[in-house]
Amino acid sequence: MGVLMFSSLSLSRRNLLGSAAATACGLTLAGSATLAFAAELPESQGKVDMADVLQAGPLPEMALGDEKAKVTIVEYMSMTCPHCAHFHTTTFDAIKQKYVDSGKVRFIVREFPFDPVATAAFMLARTNPSNTKELAAPQQYFAMVSMLFKQQRAWAAPADGNVRNALLQASKIAGFTQESFEATLTNQKLLDDVNATMKRGADKFGVNSTPTFLINGNRYSGDMSVETMSALIDSML
C-alpha cells in the first residue's frame, strides 16, 4: 500500500507563492522587519530549553559544524516554503562559510512539512538513492536540499501541474531512479519519522511556521538576511 498519495500532491504556482507562503511559512512581523532593518537583531518569539531541543529525535540529526560550538542553530523548515528557499539560496551558504566552517556555529536542519509535496521532498532527501534501505549521509542530505530549494518552483509548482513527475525528474539529478523514487515514497517508517519530527517541533518547541530558528535558547520566526543572522550570532559569541 502506497503511504504517500500523489493524488494530493498538487500545488499551483499561485498557491505556492500565495496562500502557502502566508500560512505555511508565516513570515512574522519580526521576520519582515529584518528586510527593512537588515542589521538589527530580530525579536525573540519565546524561550526554549536547548538541552531538550538537542535530545535525539526520531531521525538522525542533519547537522554541520562543531558539536562544541558556542552557538547552536536549529532550523525547522518546509521544502515548499518560499521563505525557506530564499534563506537557503541567499543566506545559508554565507553563514556556513563564515561561522559553521570556522567552528563558531553548529547548524542543524529539521523537517517541518506543511503539505504532502514537502513531505515527499524530505523523504527523498533523507534517503540514500543508491540504497533506499539506508538513510542519506549529511552531505547527501544537504546537497539534495540545496538542489531542491534552487529548483523549488519547477518541481513544487510545475507549469503542467504534474507535481509527481516534476519531483521525479528533480530527484533523478540526485541519482534516484523510477524504482528508488517509488520505494522511498512508500517507506512507511520514514514517513512516520518525518511526521514525528514535525509534531515534536510543534508540541515541544512551539514551532508553527517556517522557517523557525531555535538559537541558544531563543525562538525566531521568519527568513533572515546574512546581515541579520550574522548580527544575531555575533551577539552570542
Coordinates of C-alpha atoms in Angstrom, one line a residue:
M1 CA 0.0 0.0 0.0
G2 CA 1.5 3.4 -1.0
V3 CA 1.8 5.5 2.1
L4 CA 2.1 8.9 0.4
M5 CA -0.7 9.5 -2.1
F6 CA 0.4 11.7 -5.0
S7 CA -3.2 12.4 -5.9
S8 CA -3.0 15.1 -3.2
L9 CA 0.4 16.3 -4.3
S10 CA -0.8 19.3 -6.3
L11 CA 0.2 22.9 -5.5
S12 CA -0.4 25.5 -8.2
R13 CA 2.2 28.2 -8.7
R14 CA -0.3 30.7 -7.2
N15 CA -0.8 28.5 -4.1
L16 CA 2.9 28.0 -3.6
L17 CA 3.7 31.7 -3.8
G18 CA 0.5 32.9 -2.2
S19 CA -1.5 31.0 0.4
A20 CA 1.3 28.6 1.1
A21 CA 3.6 31.5 1.8
A22 CA 1.1 33.1 4.1
T23 CA 0.0 30.0 6.0
A24 CA 2.8 27.5 5.8
C25 CA 5.7 29.9 6.0
G26 CA 4.2 32.6 8.3
L27 CA 6.7 35.3 7.8
T28 CA 6.2 37.2 11.0
L29 CA 6.5 40.9 11.7
A30 CA 9.8 40.3 13.3
G31 CA 11.0 38.4 10.2
S32 CA 9.8 41.1 7.8
A33 CA 11.3 43.8 9.9
T34 CA 14.7 42.3 9.0
L35 CA 14.1 43.2 5.4
A36 CA 13.9 46.9 6.2
F37 CA 16.5 46.9 9.0
A38 CA 19.0 44.3 7.9
A39 CA 21.5 44.8 10.7
E40 CA 19.0 45.0 13.6
L41 CA 18.6 42.0 15.8
P42 CA 15.3 40.1 15.4
E43 CA 12.9 39.8 18.3
S44 CA 12.8 36.5 20.1
Q45 CA 9.4 34.8 19.8
G46 CA 10.0 32.9 23.1
K47 CA 12.4 30.7 25.1
V48 CA 13.2 27.1 24.5
D49 CA 15.3 24.6 26.6
M50 CA 18.2 23.8 24.3
A51 CA 19.1 20.7 26.3
D52 CA 15.7 19.4 25.4
V53 CA 15.9 20.7 21.8
L54 CA 19.1 18.8 21.3
Q55 CA 17.9 15.4 22.6
A56 CA 17.8 12.7 19.9
G57 CA 14.6 12.7 17.8
P58 CA 13.1 10.1 15.5
L59 CA 15.6 10.7 12.8
P60 CA 19.4 11.1 12.8
E61 CA 20.4 14.8 13.2
M62 CA 21.3 16.6 10.0
A63 CA 24.0 18.8 11.4
L64 CA 27.0 20.7 10.2
G65 CA 29.7 22.2 12.4
D66 CA 31.5 21.5 15.7
E67 CA 29.3 20.0 18.4
K68 CA 31.1 22.2 20.9
A69 CA 30.4 25.4 19.0
K70 CA 29.3 28.4 21.2
V71 CA 26.2 28.9 19.1
T72 CA 23.8 26.2 18.0
I73 CA 21.1 26.9 15.4
V74 CA 18.3 24.5 14.8
E75 CA 16.2 25.4 11.8
Y76 CA 12.7 23.9 11.2
M77 CA 11.8 24.2 7.5
S78 CA 9.4 23.1 4.8
M79 CA 10.6 22.2 1.3
T80 CA 7.7 24.0 -0.3
C81 CA 8.1 27.2 1.7
P82 CA 9.3 30.1 -0.5
H83 CA 10.9 31.9 2.5
C84 CA 12.8 28.7 3.4
A85 CA 14.0 28.5 -0.2
H86 CA 15.1 32.2 -0.1
F87 CA 17.0 31.7 3.1
H88 CA 18.9 28.6 1.8
T89 CA 19.7 30.2 -1.6
T90 CA 20.7 33.6 -0.3
T91 CA 21.8 33.3 3.4
F92 CA 22.7 29.8 4.3
D93 CA 26.0 29.4 2.4
A94 CA 27.4 32.7 3.6
I95 CA 26.6 31.8 7.2
K96 CA 28.1 28.3 6.8
Q97 CA 31.3 29.7 5.4
K98 CA 31.6 32.5 8.0
Y99 CA 30.5 30.7 11.1
V100 CA 30.0 26.9 10.7
D101 CA 33.2 26.2 8.8
S102 CA 35.2 28.3 11.4
G103 CA 33.8 26.3 14.3
K104 CA 31.7 29.1 15.8
V105 CA 28.3 27.7 14.9
R106 CA 26.7 24.2 14.8
F107 CA 23.8 24.3 12.3
I108 CA 21.0 21.6 12.4
V109 CA 18.1 21.3 9.9
R110 CA 14.8 19.6 10.9
E111 CA 11.8 18.7 8.8
F112 CA 8.6 20.6 9.2
P113 CA 6.5 19.9 6.1
F114 CA 3.1 21.6 5.8
D115 CA 1.9 19.6 2.8
P116 CA 2.4 16.2 1.1
V117 CA 4.7 17.6 -1.5
A118 CA 7.1 18.9 1.1
T119 CA 6.9 15.6 2.9
A120 CA 7.8 13.7 -0.3
A121 CA 10.8 16.0 -0.9
F122 CA 12.0 15.4 2.6
M123 CA 11.7 11.7 2.3
L124 CA 13.8 11.8 -0.8
A125 CA 16.4 14.0 0.8
R126 CA 16.6 11.6 3.8
T127 CA 17.2 8.5 1.5
N128 CA 20.4 7.2 0.0
P129 CA 19.5 7.0 -3.7
S130 CA 21.9 4.1 -4.2
N131 CA 20.3 2.0 -1.5
T132 CA 16.8 3.0 -0.3
K133 CA 17.1 0.9 2.8
E134 CA 19.8 3.3 4.0
L135 CA 19.3 6.9 5.2
A136 CA 21.3 9.6 3.4
A137 CA 24.5 10.9 5.0
P138 CA 24.6 14.6 5.9
Q139 CA 26.5 15.6 2.8
Q140 CA 23.9 13.9 0.6
Y141 CA 21.0 15.4 2.5
F142 CA 22.3 19.0 2.4
A143 CA 23.2 18.7 -1.3
M144 CA 19.7 17.4 -2.1
V145 CA 18.0 20.1 0.0
S146 CA 20.1 22.8 -1.7
M147 CA 19.3 21.5 -5.2
L148 CA 15.5 21.2 -4.4
F149 CA 15.4 24.7 -3.0
K150 CA 17.1 26.2 -6.0
Q151 CA 14.6 24.5 -8.3
Q152 CA 11.6 24.9 -6.0
R153 CA 9.2 26.4 -8.5
A154 CA 10.0 23.8 -11.1
W155 CA 9.0 20.8 -9.1
A156 CA 6.6 22.2 -6.5
A157 CA 4.5 24.2 -9.0
P158 CA 5.3 22.9 -12.5
A159 CA 3.6 24.6 -15.4
D160 CA 1.7 21.4 -16.4
G161 CA 0.6 20.7 -12.8
N162 CA 2.2 17.3 -12.7
V163 CA 4.0 17.6 -9.4
R164 CA 4.7 13.9 -9.1
N165 CA 6.6 13.8 -12.4
A166 CA 8.4 17.1 -11.7
L167 CA 9.6 15.8 -8.4
L168 CA 10.7 12.5 -10.0
Q169 CA 12.7 14.4 -12.6
A170 CA 14.3 16.6 -9.9
S171 CA 15.2 13.5 -7.8
K172 CA 16.9 11.9 -10.8
I173 CA 19.5 14.7 -10.7
A174 CA 20.5 13.3 -7.2
G175 CA 20.7 9.8 -8.5
F176 CA 17.3 8.4 -8.0
T177 CA 15.6 6.0 -10.5
Q178 CA 11.9 5.4 -11.0
E179 CA 12.2 2.4 -8.8
S180 CA 14.2 4.0 -5.9
F181 CA 11.8 7.0 -6.1
E182 CA 8.8 4.8 -5.7
A183 CA 10.5 2.7 -2.9
T184 CA 11.3 5.9 -1.0
L185 CA 7.8 7.3 -1.1
T186 CA 6.3 4.1 0.1
N187 CA 8.6 3.8 3.1
Q188 CA 6.1 3.9 6.0
K189 CA 8.7 4.2 8.7
L190 CA 10.4 7.1 7.1
L191 CA 7.0 8.9 6.6
D192 CA 6.2 8.3 10.2
D193 CA 9.6 9.6 11.4
V194 CA 9.3 12.8 9.3
N195 CA 5.8 13.5 10.6
A196 CA 7.0 12.8 14.2
T197 CA 9.9 15.3 13.7
M198 CA 7.3 17.9 12.8
K199 CA 5.0 17.0 15.6
R200 CA 7.8 17.2 18.2
G201 CA 8.8 20.6 16.9
A202 CA 5.2 21.9 17.2
D203 CA 4.3 20.3 20.5
K204 CA 7.5 20.8 22.4
F205 CA 9.1 23.9 21.0
G206 CA 6.2 26.0 19.7
V207 CA 7.1 25.8 16.0
N208 CA 4.1 26.8 13.9
S209 CA 5.7 28.5 10.9
T210 CA 8.7 28.1 8.7
P211 CA 11.5 28.9 8.8
T212 CA 11.7 28.9 12.6
F213 CA 15.2 29.0 14.2
L214 CA 15.9 27.9 17.7
I215 CA 19.2 29.6 18.6
N216 CA 20.8 29.3 22.0
G217 CA 17.6 29.1 23.9
N218 CA 15.5 31.6 21.8
R219 CA 13.0 31.0 19.1
Y220 CA 12.9 33.2 16.0
S221 CA 10.4 33.1 13.2
G222 CA 10.9 34.2 9.6
D223 CA 13.6 34.5 6.9
M224 CA 16.8 36.2 7.9
S225 CA 19.3 38.0 5.8
V226 CA 23.0 37.3 6.0
E227 CA 23.4 40.6 7.9
T228 CA 20.7 39.9 10.4
M229 CA 21.8 36.4 11.2
S230 CA 25.4 37.5 11.4
A231 CA 24.5 40.2 13.9
L232 CA 22.5 37.7 16.0
I233 CA 25.3 35.2 16.0
D234 CA 27.9 37.9 16.8
S235 CA 25.8 38.9 19.8
M236 CA 26.1 35.4 21.2
L237 CA 29.8 34.8 20.7

